[in-house]
mmCIF file with all atom_site columns, C-alpha atoms in Angstrom:
data_model
loop_
_atom_site.group_PDB
_atom_site.id
_atom_site.type_symbol
_atom_site.label_atom_id
_atom_site.label_alt_id
_atom_site.label_comp_id
_atom_site.label_asym_id
_atom_site.label_entity_id
_atom_site.label_seq_id
_atom_site.pdbx_PDB_ins_code
_atom_site.Cartn_x
_atom_site.Cartn_y
_atom_site.Cartn_z
_atom_site.occupancy
_atom_site.B_iso_or_equiv
_atom_site.pdbx_formal_charge
_atom_site.auth_seq_id
_atom_site.auth_comp_id
_atom_site.auth_asym_id
_atom_site.auth_atom_id
_atom_site.pdbx_PDB_model_num
ATOM 1   C CA . UNK G 1 1   ? 0.003   -0.026 -0.006  1.00 67.00 ? 1   UNK G CA 1
ATOM 2   C CA . UNK G 1 2   ? 2.544   2.589  -1.010  1.00 77.00 ? 2   UNK G CA 1
ATOM 3   C CA . UNK G 1 3   ? 0.059   5.230  -2.271  1.00 93.00 ? 3   UNK G CA 1
ATOM 4   C CA . UNK G 1 4   ? 1.966   8.488  -3.047  1.00 96.00 ? 4   UNK G CA 1
ATOM 5   C CA . UNK G 1 5   ? 5.674   8.384  -2.525  1.00 96.00 ? 5   UNK G CA 1
ATOM 6   C CA . UNK G 1 6   ? 7.839   11.443 -2.367  1.00 96.00 ? 6   UNK G CA 1
ATOM 7   C CA . UNK G 1 7   ? 11.614  11.583 -2.306  1.00 96.00 ? 7   UNK G CA 1
ATOM 8   C CA . UNK G 1 8   ? 13.728  12.978 -0.679  1.00 96.00 ? 8   UNK G CA 1
ATOM 9   C CA . UNK G 1 9   ? 12.103  13.645 2.720   1.00 95.00 ? 9   UNK G CA 1
ATOM 10  C CA . UNK G 1 10  ? 14.533  16.402 3.543   1.00 96.00 ? 10  UNK G CA 1
ATOM 11  C CA . UNK G 1 11  ? 16.953  18.505 1.538   1.00 96.00 ? 11  UNK G CA 1
ATOM 12  C CA . UNK G 1 12  ? 19.113  21.599 2.050   1.00 97.00 ? 12  UNK G CA 1
ATOM 13  C CA . UNK G 1 13  ? 20.087  23.581 -1.037  1.00 96.00 ? 13  UNK G CA 1
ATOM 14  C CA . UNK G 1 14  ? 22.428  26.493 -1.494  1.00 97.00 ? 14  UNK G CA 1
ATOM 15  C CA . UNK G 1 15  ? 21.064  29.565 -3.289  1.00 97.00 ? 15  UNK G CA 1
ATOM 16  C CA . UNK G 1 16  ? 21.262  29.053 -7.052  1.00 96.00 ? 16  UNK G CA 1
ATOM 17  C CA . UNK G 1 17  ? 21.372  25.265 -7.020  1.00 97.00 ? 17  UNK G CA 1
ATOM 18  C CA . UNK G 1 18  ? 18.732  23.179 -8.719  1.00 96.00 ? 18  UNK G CA 1
ATOM 19  C CA . UNK G 1 19  ? 16.989  19.911 -7.823  1.00 96.00 ? 19  UNK G CA 1
ATOM 20  C CA . UNK G 1 20  ? 14.087  17.619 -8.645  1.00 97.00 ? 20  UNK G CA 1
ATOM 21  C CA . UNK G 1 21  ? 11.595  16.466 -6.112  1.00 97.00 ? 21  UNK G CA 1
ATOM 22  C CA . UNK G 1 22  ? 10.328  13.055 -7.125  1.00 97.00 ? 22  UNK G CA 1
ATOM 23  C CA . UNK G 1 23  ? 6.691   11.971 -6.874  1.00 97.00 ? 23  UNK G CA 1
ATOM 24  C CA . UNK G 1 24  ? 5.226   8.633  -7.824  1.00 97.00 ? 24  UNK G CA 1
ATOM 25  C CA . UNK G 1 25  ? 1.837   7.027  -7.174  1.00 97.00 ? 25  UNK G CA 1
ATOM 26  C CA . UNK G 1 26  ? 0.654   3.465  -7.545  1.00 95.00 ? 26  UNK G CA 1
ATOM 27  C CA . UNK G 1 27  ? -3.139  4.036  -7.396  1.00 95.00 ? 27  UNK G CA 1
ATOM 28  C CA . UNK G 1 28  ? -3.547  4.576  -11.188 1.00 94.00 ? 28  UNK G CA 1
ATOM 29  C CA . UNK G 1 29  ? -4.827  8.142  -10.494 1.00 94.00 ? 29  UNK G CA 1
ATOM 30  C CA . UNK G 1 30  ? -5.069  10.282 -13.528 1.00 93.00 ? 30  UNK G CA 1
ATOM 31  C CA . UNK G 1 31  ? -4.763  13.670 -11.638 1.00 93.00 ? 31  UNK G CA 1
ATOM 32  C CA . UNK G 1 32  ? -1.593  14.724 -9.820  1.00 95.00 ? 32  UNK G CA 1
ATOM 33  C CA . UNK G 1 33  ? -0.660  17.936 -7.954  1.00 95.00 ? 33  UNK G CA 1
ATOM 34  C CA . UNK G 1 34  ? 2.154   19.707 -6.288  1.00 97.00 ? 34  UNK G CA 1
ATOM 35  C CA . UNK G 1 35  ? 1.494   22.044 -3.354  1.00 96.00 ? 35  UNK G CA 1
ATOM 36  C CA . UNK G 1 36  ? 3.787   23.989 -0.995  1.00 96.00 ? 36  UNK G CA 1
ATOM 37  C CA . UNK G 1 37  ? 3.033   24.734 2.602   1.00 95.00 ? 37  UNK G CA 1
ATOM 38  C CA . UNK G 1 38  ? 4.746   27.651 4.352   1.00 93.00 ? 38  UNK G CA 1
ATOM 39  C CA . UNK G 1 39  ? 4.908   27.767 8.227   1.00 85.00 ? 39  UNK G CA 1
ATOM 40  C CA . UNK G 1 40  ? 1.492   28.420 9.750   1.00 81.00 ? 40  UNK G CA 1
ATOM 41  C CA . UNK G 1 41  ? -0.329  28.319 6.403   1.00 84.00 ? 41  UNK G CA 1
ATOM 42  C CA . UNK G 1 42  ? -2.487  26.158 4.330   1.00 85.00 ? 42  UNK G CA 1
ATOM 43  C CA . UNK G 1 43  ? -1.273  24.567 1.130   1.00 91.00 ? 43  UNK G CA 1
ATOM 44  C CA . UNK G 1 44  ? -0.856  26.500 -2.091  1.00 92.00 ? 44  UNK G CA 1
ATOM 45  C CA . UNK G 1 45  ? -0.972  24.903 -5.492  1.00 92.00 ? 45  UNK G CA 1
ATOM 46  C CA . UNK G 1 46  ? 2.164   25.061 -7.612  1.00 95.00 ? 46  UNK G CA 1
ATOM 47  C CA . UNK G 1 47  ? 1.327   22.861 -10.680 1.00 95.00 ? 47  UNK G CA 1
ATOM 48  C CA . UNK G 1 48  ? -1.160  20.114 -11.521 1.00 94.00 ? 48  UNK G CA 1
ATOM 49  C CA . UNK G 1 49  ? -1.732  17.573 -14.195 1.00 94.00 ? 49  UNK G CA 1
ATOM 50  C CA . UNK G 1 50  ? -4.886  15.922 -15.372 1.00 91.00 ? 50  UNK G CA 1
ATOM 51  C CA . UNK G 1 51  ? -3.119  13.229 -17.337 1.00 93.00 ? 51  UNK G CA 1
ATOM 52  C CA . UNK G 1 52  ? 0.221   12.157 -18.955 1.00 93.00 ? 52  UNK G CA 1
ATOM 53  C CA . UNK G 1 53  ? 1.498   14.965 -21.267 1.00 94.00 ? 53  UNK G CA 1
ATOM 54  C CA . UNK G 1 54  ? -0.827  17.623 -19.636 1.00 94.00 ? 54  UNK G CA 1
ATOM 55  C CA . UNK G 1 55  ? 0.257   20.124 -17.024 1.00 95.00 ? 55  UNK G CA 1
ATOM 56  C CA . UNK G 1 56  ? -0.996  23.458 -15.870 1.00 93.00 ? 56  UNK G CA 1
ATOM 57  C CA . UNK G 1 57  ? 0.007   26.224 -13.498 1.00 93.00 ? 57  UNK G CA 1
ATOM 58  C CA . UNK G 1 58  ? -1.396  26.837 -10.120 1.00 91.00 ? 58  UNK G CA 1
ATOM 59  C CA . UNK G 1 59  ? -1.401  29.806 -7.813  1.00 89.00 ? 59  UNK G CA 1
ATOM 60  C CA . UNK G 1 60  ? 2.464   29.933 -7.312  1.00 94.00 ? 60  UNK G CA 1
ATOM 61  C CA . UNK G 1 61  ? 4.247   28.409 -10.266 1.00 95.00 ? 61  UNK G CA 1
ATOM 62  C CA . UNK G 1 62  ? 7.223   30.823 -10.513 1.00 95.00 ? 62  UNK G CA 1
ATOM 63  C CA . UNK G 1 63  ? 10.540  29.217 -10.104 1.00 95.00 ? 63  UNK G CA 1
ATOM 64  C CA . UNK G 1 64  ? 9.313   25.694 -10.709 1.00 97.00 ? 64  UNK G CA 1
ATOM 65  C CA . UNK G 1 65  ? 8.761   23.304 -13.664 1.00 97.00 ? 65  UNK G CA 1
ATOM 66  C CA . UNK G 1 66  ? 6.949   19.946 -14.004 1.00 97.00 ? 66  UNK G CA 1
ATOM 67  C CA . UNK G 1 67  ? 6.581   17.196 -16.458 1.00 96.00 ? 67  UNK G CA 1
ATOM 68  C CA . UNK G 1 68  ? 4.200   14.267 -16.660 1.00 96.00 ? 68  UNK G CA 1
ATOM 69  C CA . UNK G 1 69  ? 5.550   11.603 -19.026 1.00 96.00 ? 69  UNK G CA 1
ATOM 70  C CA . UNK G 1 70  ? 3.777   8.689  -17.257 1.00 96.00 ? 70  UNK G CA 1
ATOM 71  C CA . UNK G 1 71  ? 0.657   8.297  -15.230 1.00 96.00 ? 71  UNK G CA 1
ATOM 72  C CA . UNK G 1 72  ? 2.622   7.295  -12.193 1.00 96.00 ? 72  UNK G CA 1
ATOM 73  C CA . UNK G 1 73  ? 5.334   10.048 -11.985 1.00 97.00 ? 73  UNK G CA 1
ATOM 74  C CA . UNK G 1 74  ? 5.144   13.750 -11.584 1.00 98.00 ? 74  UNK G CA 1
ATOM 75  C CA . UNK G 1 75  ? 8.499   15.330 -10.732 1.00 98.00 ? 75  UNK G CA 1
ATOM 76  C CA . UNK G 1 76  ? 8.855   18.934 -9.661  1.00 98.00 ? 76  UNK G CA 1
ATOM 77  C CA . UNK G 1 77  ? 11.975  20.781 -10.765 1.00 97.00 ? 77  UNK G CA 1
ATOM 78  C CA . UNK G 1 78  ? 13.442  23.733 -8.942  1.00 96.00 ? 78  UNK G CA 1
ATOM 79  C CA . UNK G 1 79  ? 15.797  25.890 -11.003 1.00 89.00 ? 79  UNK G CA 1
ATOM 80  C CA . UNK G 1 80  ? 18.097  28.472 -9.309  1.00 93.00 ? 80  UNK G CA 1
ATOM 81  C CA . UNK G 1 81  ? 16.797  27.853 -5.770  1.00 95.00 ? 81  UNK G CA 1
ATOM 82  C CA . UNK G 1 82  ? 16.027  30.973 -3.706  1.00 96.00 ? 82  UNK G CA 1
ATOM 83  C CA . UNK G 1 83  ? 15.371  31.381 0.046   1.00 95.00 ? 83  UNK G CA 1
ATOM 84  C CA . UNK G 1 84  ? 11.667  32.089 -0.753  1.00 95.00 ? 84  UNK G CA 1
ATOM 85  C CA . UNK G 1 85  ? 11.392  28.454 -1.922  1.00 96.00 ? 85  UNK G CA 1
ATOM 86  C CA . UNK G 1 86  ? 12.116  27.180 1.643   1.00 96.00 ? 86  UNK G CA 1
ATOM 87  C CA . UNK G 1 87  ? 8.926   25.229 2.406   1.00 97.00 ? 87  UNK G CA 1
ATOM 88  C CA . UNK G 1 88  ? 7.386   21.868 2.759   1.00 97.00 ? 88  UNK G CA 1
ATOM 89  C CA . UNK G 1 89  ? 6.316   20.376 -0.572  1.00 98.00 ? 89  UNK G CA 1
ATOM 90  C CA . UNK G 1 90  ? 3.424   17.969 -0.950  1.00 97.00 ? 90  UNK G CA 1
ATOM 91  C CA . UNK G 1 91  ? 2.630   15.828 -3.972  1.00 97.00 ? 91  UNK G CA 1
ATOM 92  C CA . UNK G 1 92  ? -0.943  14.476 -4.221  1.00 96.00 ? 92  UNK G CA 1
ATOM 93  C CA . UNK G 1 93  ? -3.054  12.437 -6.571  1.00 95.00 ? 93  UNK G CA 1
ATOM 94  C CA . UNK G 1 94  ? -6.678  11.768 -7.203  1.00 92.00 ? 94  UNK G CA 1
ATOM 95  C CA . UNK G 1 95  ? -9.038  9.941  -9.483  1.00 88.00 ? 95  UNK G CA 1
ATOM 96  C CA . UNK G 1 96  ? -10.524 12.758 -11.484 1.00 81.00 ? 96  UNK G CA 1
ATOM 97  C CA . UNK G 1 97  ? -12.303 15.016 -9.005  1.00 76.00 ? 97  UNK G CA 1
ATOM 98  C CA . UNK G 1 98  ? -12.324 12.662 -6.030  1.00 82.00 ? 98  UNK G CA 1
ATOM 99  C CA . UNK G 1 99  ? -10.442 13.125 -2.804  1.00 88.00 ? 99  UNK G CA 1
ATOM 100 C CA . UNK G 1 100 ? -6.745  13.863 -3.159  1.00 91.00 ? 100 UNK G CA 1
ATOM 101 C CA . UNK G 1 101 ? -4.274  11.626 -1.371  1.00 93.00 ? 101 UNK G CA 1
ATOM 102 C CA . UNK G 1 102 ? -0.987  13.170 -0.286  1.00 95.00 ? 102 UNK G CA 1
ATOM 103 C CA . UNK G 1 103 ? 2.558   11.962 0.052   1.00 95.00 ? 103 UNK G CA 1
ATOM 104 C CA . UNK G 1 104 ? 4.472   12.496 3.246   1.00 94.00 ? 104 UNK G CA 1
ATOM 105 C CA . UNK G 1 105 ? 6.052   15.679 2.087   1.00 95.00 ? 105 UNK G CA 1
ATOM 106 C CA . UNK G 1 106 ? 9.578   16.953 1.364   1.00 96.00 ? 106 UNK G CA 1
ATOM 107 C CA . UNK G 1 107 ? 11.053  19.540 3.671   1.00 96.00 ? 107 UNK G CA 1
ATOM 108 C CA . UNK G 1 108 ? 13.306  21.876 1.693   1.00 97.00 ? 108 UNK G CA 1
ATOM 109 C CA . UNK G 1 109 ? 15.605  24.543 3.092   1.00 96.00 ? 109 UNK G CA 1
ATOM 110 C CA . UNK G 1 110 ? 17.382  27.037 0.751   1.00 96.00 ? 110 UNK G CA 1
ATOM 111 C CA . UNK G 1 111 ? 20.330  28.724 2.511   1.00 94.00 ? 111 UNK G CA 1
ATOM 112 C CA . UNK T 2 1   ? -11.217 34.093 -6.424  1.00 58.00 ? 1   UNK T CA 1
ATOM 113 C CA . UNK T 2 2   ? -12.407 31.217 -4.307  1.00 62.00 ? 2   UNK T CA 1
ATOM 114 C CA . UNK T 2 3   ? -11.732 31.474 -0.551  1.00 88.00 ? 3   UNK T CA 1
ATOM 115 C CA . UNK T 2 4   ? -11.806 29.287 2.442   1.00 93.00 ? 4   UNK T CA 1
ATOM 116 C CA . UNK T 2 5   ? -12.007 30.935 5.900   1.00 95.00 ? 5   UNK T CA 1
ATOM 117 C CA . UNK T 2 6   ? -11.209 29.080 9.183   1.00 96.00 ? 6   UNK T CA 1
ATOM 118 C CA . UNK T 2 7   ? -11.628 31.612 11.882  1.00 95.00 ? 7   UNK T CA 1
ATOM 119 C CA . UNK T 2 8   ? -10.382 29.494 14.857  1.00 95.00 ? 8   UNK T CA 1
ATOM 120 C CA . UNK T 2 9   ? -6.555  29.329 14.858  1.00 93.00 ? 9   UNK T CA 1
ATOM 121 C CA . UNK T 2 10  ? -6.655  26.994 17.892  1.00 95.00 ? 10  UNK T CA 1
ATOM 122 C CA . UNK T 2 11  ? -9.195  24.964 19.710  1.00 95.00 ? 11  UNK T CA 1
ATOM 123 C CA . UNK T 2 12  ? -9.114  22.941 22.981  1.00 97.00 ? 12  UNK T CA 1
ATOM 124 C CA . UNK T 2 13  ? -11.407 20.055 23.800  1.00 97.00 ? 13  UNK T CA 1
ATOM 125 C CA . UNK T 2 14  ? -11.656 17.652 26.648  1.00 97.00 ? 14  UNK T CA 1
ATOM 126 C CA . UNK T 2 15  ? -11.184 14.041 25.791  1.00 97.00 ? 15  UNK T CA 1
ATOM 127 C CA . UNK T 2 16  ? -14.499 12.283 24.901  1.00 97.00 ? 16  UNK T CA 1
ATOM 128 C CA . UNK T 2 17  ? -16.249 15.506 24.257  1.00 97.00 ? 17  UNK T CA 1
ATOM 129 C CA . UNK T 2 18  ? -17.479 16.657 20.790  1.00 98.00 ? 18  UNK T CA 1
ATOM 130 C CA . UNK T 2 19  ? -15.891 19.622 18.993  1.00 98.00 ? 19  UNK T CA 1
ATOM 131 C CA . UNK T 2 20  ? -16.923 21.692 16.015  1.00 98.00 ? 20  UNK T CA 1
ATOM 132 C CA . UNK T 2 21  ? -14.327 23.195 13.704  1.00 98.00 ? 21  UNK T CA 1
ATOM 133 C CA . UNK T 2 22  ? -15.670 26.100 11.592  1.00 98.00 ? 22  UNK T CA 1
ATOM 134 C CA . UNK T 2 23  ? -15.228 26.611 7.857   1.00 97.00 ? 23  UNK T CA 1
ATOM 135 C CA . UNK T 2 24  ? -16.914 29.105 5.579   1.00 97.00 ? 24  UNK T CA 1
ATOM 136 C CA . UNK T 2 25  ? -16.332 29.315 1.873   1.00 94.00 ? 25  UNK T CA 1
ATOM 137 C CA . UNK T 2 26  ? -16.884 31.809 -0.906  1.00 91.00 ? 26  UNK T CA 1
ATOM 138 C CA . UNK T 2 27  ? -17.874 30.753 -4.382  1.00 87.00 ? 27  UNK T CA 1
ATOM 139 C CA . UNK T 2 28  ? -20.349 31.818 -7.047  1.00 84.00 ? 28  UNK T CA 1
ATOM 140 C CA . UNK T 2 29  ? -20.436 28.327 -8.546  1.00 83.00 ? 29  UNK T CA 1
ATOM 141 C CA . UNK T 2 30  ? -23.320 25.926 -7.884  1.00 85.00 ? 30  UNK T CA 1
ATOM 142 C CA . UNK T 2 31  ? -21.235 22.832 -8.267  1.00 84.00 ? 31  UNK T CA 1
ATOM 143 C CA . UNK T 2 32  ? -18.296 22.452 -5.930  1.00 87.00 ? 32  UNK T CA 1
ATOM 144 C CA . UNK T 2 33  ? -16.839 20.036 -3.405  1.00 89.00 ? 33  UNK T CA 1
ATOM 145 C CA . UNK T 2 34  ? -15.621 20.495 0.196   1.00 93.00 ? 34  UNK T CA 1
ATOM 146 C CA . UNK T 2 35  ? -13.010 18.450 1.937   1.00 95.00 ? 35  UNK T CA 1
ATOM 147 C CA . UNK T 2 36  ? -11.462 18.215 5.414   1.00 97.00 ? 36  UNK T CA 1
ATOM 148 C CA . UNK T 2 37  ? -7.893  17.082 5.922   1.00 97.00 ? 37  UNK T CA 1
ATOM 149 C CA . UNK T 2 38  ? -6.029  16.250 9.149   1.00 97.00 ? 38  UNK T CA 1
ATOM 150 C CA . UNK T 2 39  ? -2.353  17.056 9.516   1.00 95.00 ? 39  UNK T CA 1
ATOM 151 C CA . UNK T 2 40  ? -0.800  15.492 12.685  1.00 95.00 ? 40  UNK T CA 1
ATOM 152 C CA . UNK T 2 41  ? 2.548   16.747 14.060  1.00 93.00 ? 41  UNK T CA 1
ATOM 153 C CA . UNK T 2 42  ? 4.315   14.126 11.797  1.00 91.00 ? 42  UNK T CA 1
ATOM 154 C CA . UNK T 2 43  ? 3.264   16.247 8.817   1.00 90.00 ? 43  UNK T CA 1
ATOM 155 C CA . UNK T 2 44  ? 1.276   14.102 6.488   1.00 91.00 ? 44  UNK T CA 1
ATOM 156 C CA . UNK T 2 45  ? -2.067  15.155 5.151   1.00 93.00 ? 45  UNK T CA 1
ATOM 157 C CA . UNK T 2 46  ? -4.851  12.769 5.826   1.00 95.00 ? 46  UNK T CA 1
ATOM 158 C CA . UNK T 2 47  ? -8.209  12.890 3.997   1.00 94.00 ? 47  UNK T CA 1
ATOM 159 C CA . UNK T 2 48  ? -11.103 12.768 6.438   1.00 97.00 ? 48  UNK T CA 1
ATOM 160 C CA . UNK T 2 49  ? -14.420 13.614 4.698   1.00 96.00 ? 49  UNK T CA 1
ATOM 161 C CA . UNK T 2 50  ? -16.023 14.982 1.527   1.00 94.00 ? 50  UNK T CA 1
ATOM 162 C CA . UNK T 2 51  ? -19.195 16.869 0.891   1.00 94.00 ? 51  UNK T CA 1
ATOM 163 C CA . UNK T 2 52  ? -20.545 17.630 -2.573  1.00 90.00 ? 52  UNK T CA 1
ATOM 164 C CA . UNK T 2 53  ? -22.561 20.815 -3.022  1.00 89.00 ? 53  UNK T CA 1
ATOM 165 C CA . UNK T 2 54  ? -25.589 18.761 -4.431  1.00 89.00 ? 54  UNK T CA 1
ATOM 166 C CA . UNK T 2 55  ? -25.451 16.155 -1.750  1.00 88.00 ? 55  UNK T CA 1
ATOM 167 C CA . UNK T 2 56  ? -28.711 16.282 0.153   1.00 85.00 ? 56  UNK T CA 1
ATOM 168 C CA . UNK T 2 57  ? -27.375 14.713 3.367   1.00 93.00 ? 57  UNK T CA 1
ATOM 169 C CA . UNK T 2 58  ? -24.490 15.713 5.572   1.00 94.00 ? 58  UNK T CA 1
ATOM 170 C CA . UNK T 2 59  ? -21.447 13.485 5.040   1.00 95.00 ? 59  UNK T CA 1
ATOM 171 C CA . UNK T 2 60  ? -20.371 11.225 7.876   1.00 95.00 ? 60  UNK T CA 1
ATOM 172 C CA . UNK T 2 61  ? -17.279 9.067  8.266   1.00 95.00 ? 61  UNK T CA 1
ATOM 173 C CA . UNK T 2 62  ? -17.052 7.321  11.635  1.00 97.00 ? 62  UNK T CA 1
ATOM 174 C CA . UNK T 2 63  ? -16.532 9.955  14.320  1.00 97.00 ? 63  UNK T CA 1
ATOM 175 C CA . UNK T 2 64  ? -16.396 12.674 11.772  1.00 98.00 ? 64  UNK T CA 1
ATOM 176 C CA . UNK T 2 65  ? -19.428 14.452 10.310  1.00 97.00 ? 65  UNK T CA 1
ATOM 177 C CA . UNK T 2 66  ? -19.823 17.551 8.245   1.00 97.00 ? 66  UNK T CA 1
ATOM 178 C CA . UNK T 2 67  ? -22.413 20.194 9.174   1.00 96.00 ? 67  UNK T CA 1
ATOM 179 C CA . UNK T 2 68  ? -23.155 21.475 5.663   1.00 95.00 ? 68  UNK T CA 1
ATOM 180 C CA . UNK T 2 69  ? -25.294 24.732 5.511   1.00 95.00 ? 69  UNK T CA 1
ATOM 181 C CA . UNK T 2 70  ? -25.310 25.663 1.844   1.00 93.00 ? 70  UNK T CA 1
ATOM 182 C CA . UNK T 2 71  ? -27.219 28.997 2.250   1.00 93.00 ? 71  UNK T CA 1
ATOM 183 C CA . UNK T 2 72  ? -24.733 30.175 4.829   1.00 95.00 ? 72  UNK T CA 1
ATOM 184 C CA . UNK T 2 73  ? -21.811 28.754 2.838   1.00 94.00 ? 73  UNK T CA 1
ATOM 185 C CA . UNK T 2 74  ? -20.440 26.877 5.859   1.00 96.00 ? 74  UNK T CA 1
ATOM 186 C CA . UNK T 2 75  ? -19.125 23.357 6.143   1.00 97.00 ? 75  UNK T CA 1
ATOM 187 C CA . UNK T 2 76  ? -18.148 22.789 9.747   1.00 98.00 ? 76  UNK T CA 1
ATOM 188 C CA . UNK T 2 77  ? -16.366 19.568 10.803  1.00 98.00 ? 77  UNK T CA 1
ATOM 189 C CA . UNK T 2 78  ? -17.788 17.862 13.914  1.00 98.00 ? 78  UNK T CA 1
ATOM 190 C CA . UNK T 2 79  ? -15.678 15.306 15.768  1.00 98.00 ? 79  UNK T CA 1
ATOM 191 C CA . UNK T 2 80  ? -17.507 13.246 18.237  1.00 96.00 ? 80  UNK T CA 1
ATOM 192 C CA . UNK T 2 81  ? -15.942 11.455 21.280  1.00 96.00 ? 81  UNK T CA 1
ATOM 193 C CA . UNK T 2 82  ? -12.556 13.262 20.910  1.00 97.00 ? 82  UNK T CA 1
ATOM 194 C CA . UNK T 2 83  ? -9.438  11.266 21.411  1.00 97.00 ? 83  UNK T CA 1
ATOM 195 C CA . UNK T 2 84  ? -5.919  12.253 22.330  1.00 97.00 ? 84  UNK T CA 1
ATOM 196 C CA . UNK T 2 85  ? -4.878  11.146 18.759  1.00 97.00 ? 85  UNK T CA 1
ATOM 197 C CA . UNK T 2 86  ? -7.229  13.784 17.309  1.00 98.00 ? 86  UNK T CA 1
ATOM 198 C CA . UNK T 2 87  ? -4.808  16.475 18.348  1.00 98.00 ? 87  UNK T CA 1
ATOM 199 C CA . UNK T 2 88  ? -3.632  17.953 14.983  1.00 97.00 ? 88  UNK T CA 1
ATOM 200 C CA . UNK T 2 89  ? -4.094  20.677 12.459  1.00 96.00 ? 89  UNK T CA 1
ATOM 201 C CA . UNK T 2 90  ? -7.303  20.531 10.489  1.00 97.00 ? 90  UNK T CA 1
ATOM 202 C CA . UNK T 2 91  ? -7.689  22.090 7.070   1.00 96.00 ? 91  UNK T CA 1
ATOM 203 C CA . UNK T 2 92  ? -10.857 22.798 5.154   1.00 96.00 ? 92  UNK T CA 1
ATOM 204 C CA . UNK T 2 93  ? -10.528 22.840 1.427   1.00 94.00 ? 93  UNK T CA 1
ATOM 205 C CA . UNK T 2 94  ? -12.656 23.387 -1.676  1.00 92.00 ? 94  UNK T CA 1
ATOM 206 C CA . UNK T 2 95  ? -12.252 22.218 -5.206  1.00 85.00 ? 95  UNK T CA 1
ATOM 207 C CA . UNK T 2 96  ? -11.490 25.307 -7.253  1.00 70.00 ? 96  UNK T CA 1
ATOM 208 C CA . UNK T 2 97  ? -13.987 25.804 -10.037 1.00 62.00 ? 97  UNK T CA 1
ATOM 209 C CA . UNK T 2 98  ? -11.791 28.336 -11.804 1.00 62.00 ? 98  UNK T CA 1
ATOM 210 C CA . UNK T 2 99  ? -9.343  25.503 -12.585 1.00 61.00 ? 99  UNK T CA 1
ATOM 211 C CA . UNK T 2 100 ? -11.710 22.982 -13.858 1.00 63.00 ? 100 UNK T CA 1
ATOM 212 C CA . UNK T 2 101 ? -12.853 22.011 -10.394 1.00 56.00 ? 101 UNK T CA 1
ATOM 213 C CA . UNK T 2 102 ? -9.848  19.982 -9.826  1.00 69.00 ? 102 UNK T CA 1
ATOM 214 C CA . UNK T 2 103 ? -7.193  21.379 -7.427  1.00 80.00 ? 103 UNK T CA 1
ATOM 215 C CA . UNK T 2 104 ? -7.965  22.380 -3.945  1.00 85.00 ? 104 UNK T CA 1
ATOM 216 C CA . UNK T 2 105 ? -7.945  25.749 -2.336  1.00 88.00 ? 105 UNK T CA 1
ATOM 217 C CA . UNK T 2 106 ? -7.065  25.429 1.426   1.00 91.00 ? 106 UNK T CA 1
ATOM 218 C CA . UNK T 2 107 ? -7.896  27.493 4.486   1.00 93.00 ? 107 UNK T CA 1
ATOM 219 C CA . UNK T 2 108 ? -5.167  28.338 6.986   1.00 92.00 ? 108 UNK T CA 1
ATOM 220 C CA . UNK T 2 109 ? -6.189  25.579 9.317   1.00 94.00 ? 109 UNK T CA 1
ATOM 221 C CA . UNK T 2 110 ? -7.288  25.085 12.983  1.00 97.00 ? 110 UNK T CA 1
ATOM 222 C CA . UNK T 2 111 ? -4.956  23.560 15.537  1.00 97.00 ? 111 UNK T CA 1
ATOM 223 C CA . UNK T 2 112 ? -6.983  21.189 17.707  1.00 98.00 ? 112 UNK T CA 1
ATOM 224 C CA . UNK T 2 113 ? -5.639  20.113 21.103  1.00 98.00 ? 113 UNK T CA 1
ATOM 225 C CA . UNK T 2 114 ? -7.365  17.290 22.977  1.00 98.00 ? 114 UNK T CA 1
ATOM 226 C CA . UNK T 2 115 ? -6.874  17.494 26.764  1.00 97.00 ? 115 UNK T CA 1
ATOM 227 C CA . UNK T 2 116 ? -6.949  14.398 28.916  1.00 94.00 ? 116 UNK T CA 1
#
């Protein structure tokens, strides 16, 4: 029962470095999402995908890129990391408009 | 823009008592969905309960029920017989009709503390 798996769980980046946050789901969900959660706040949508090959921007897409080459995987790419990207990142998936199921999160610090 | 408001930053409840967590929402759409999630101190987001705007009955899932008042645009979460393990952040969320009714818009959350 893996569900949604995110790697890594923790990461420290230097300003200007880049990295990819991995997300994979084994529930055959067609929709996938990336959110970020800043301290004391709710989640904000970065990007989402309604199927392989289709992605769309959310509320806070600047500084990020995504791709969806398979149903299972939805990696999030950070280019030129900035301190403002220090946050907890959550990947989620759903079957169409049903409940979204979340991964355990990636805690990222940019110093 | 769609909006979710949770006016209670923190709540305390005695173990075994019931507690209501408030959520109001703002949308001009007729078709929408409302969700509640629990986030314990370990950080994961756990889906609790869902209410569709056209559902005639209030949703229930075990000790969780949703007091849905469409005219007042409120979707309060009721937890009955609170347990120590219920201590967590609780987020109300709505499907965002402006993005094809797919991603979620979240409130800022309510921190619930259950006291023994």
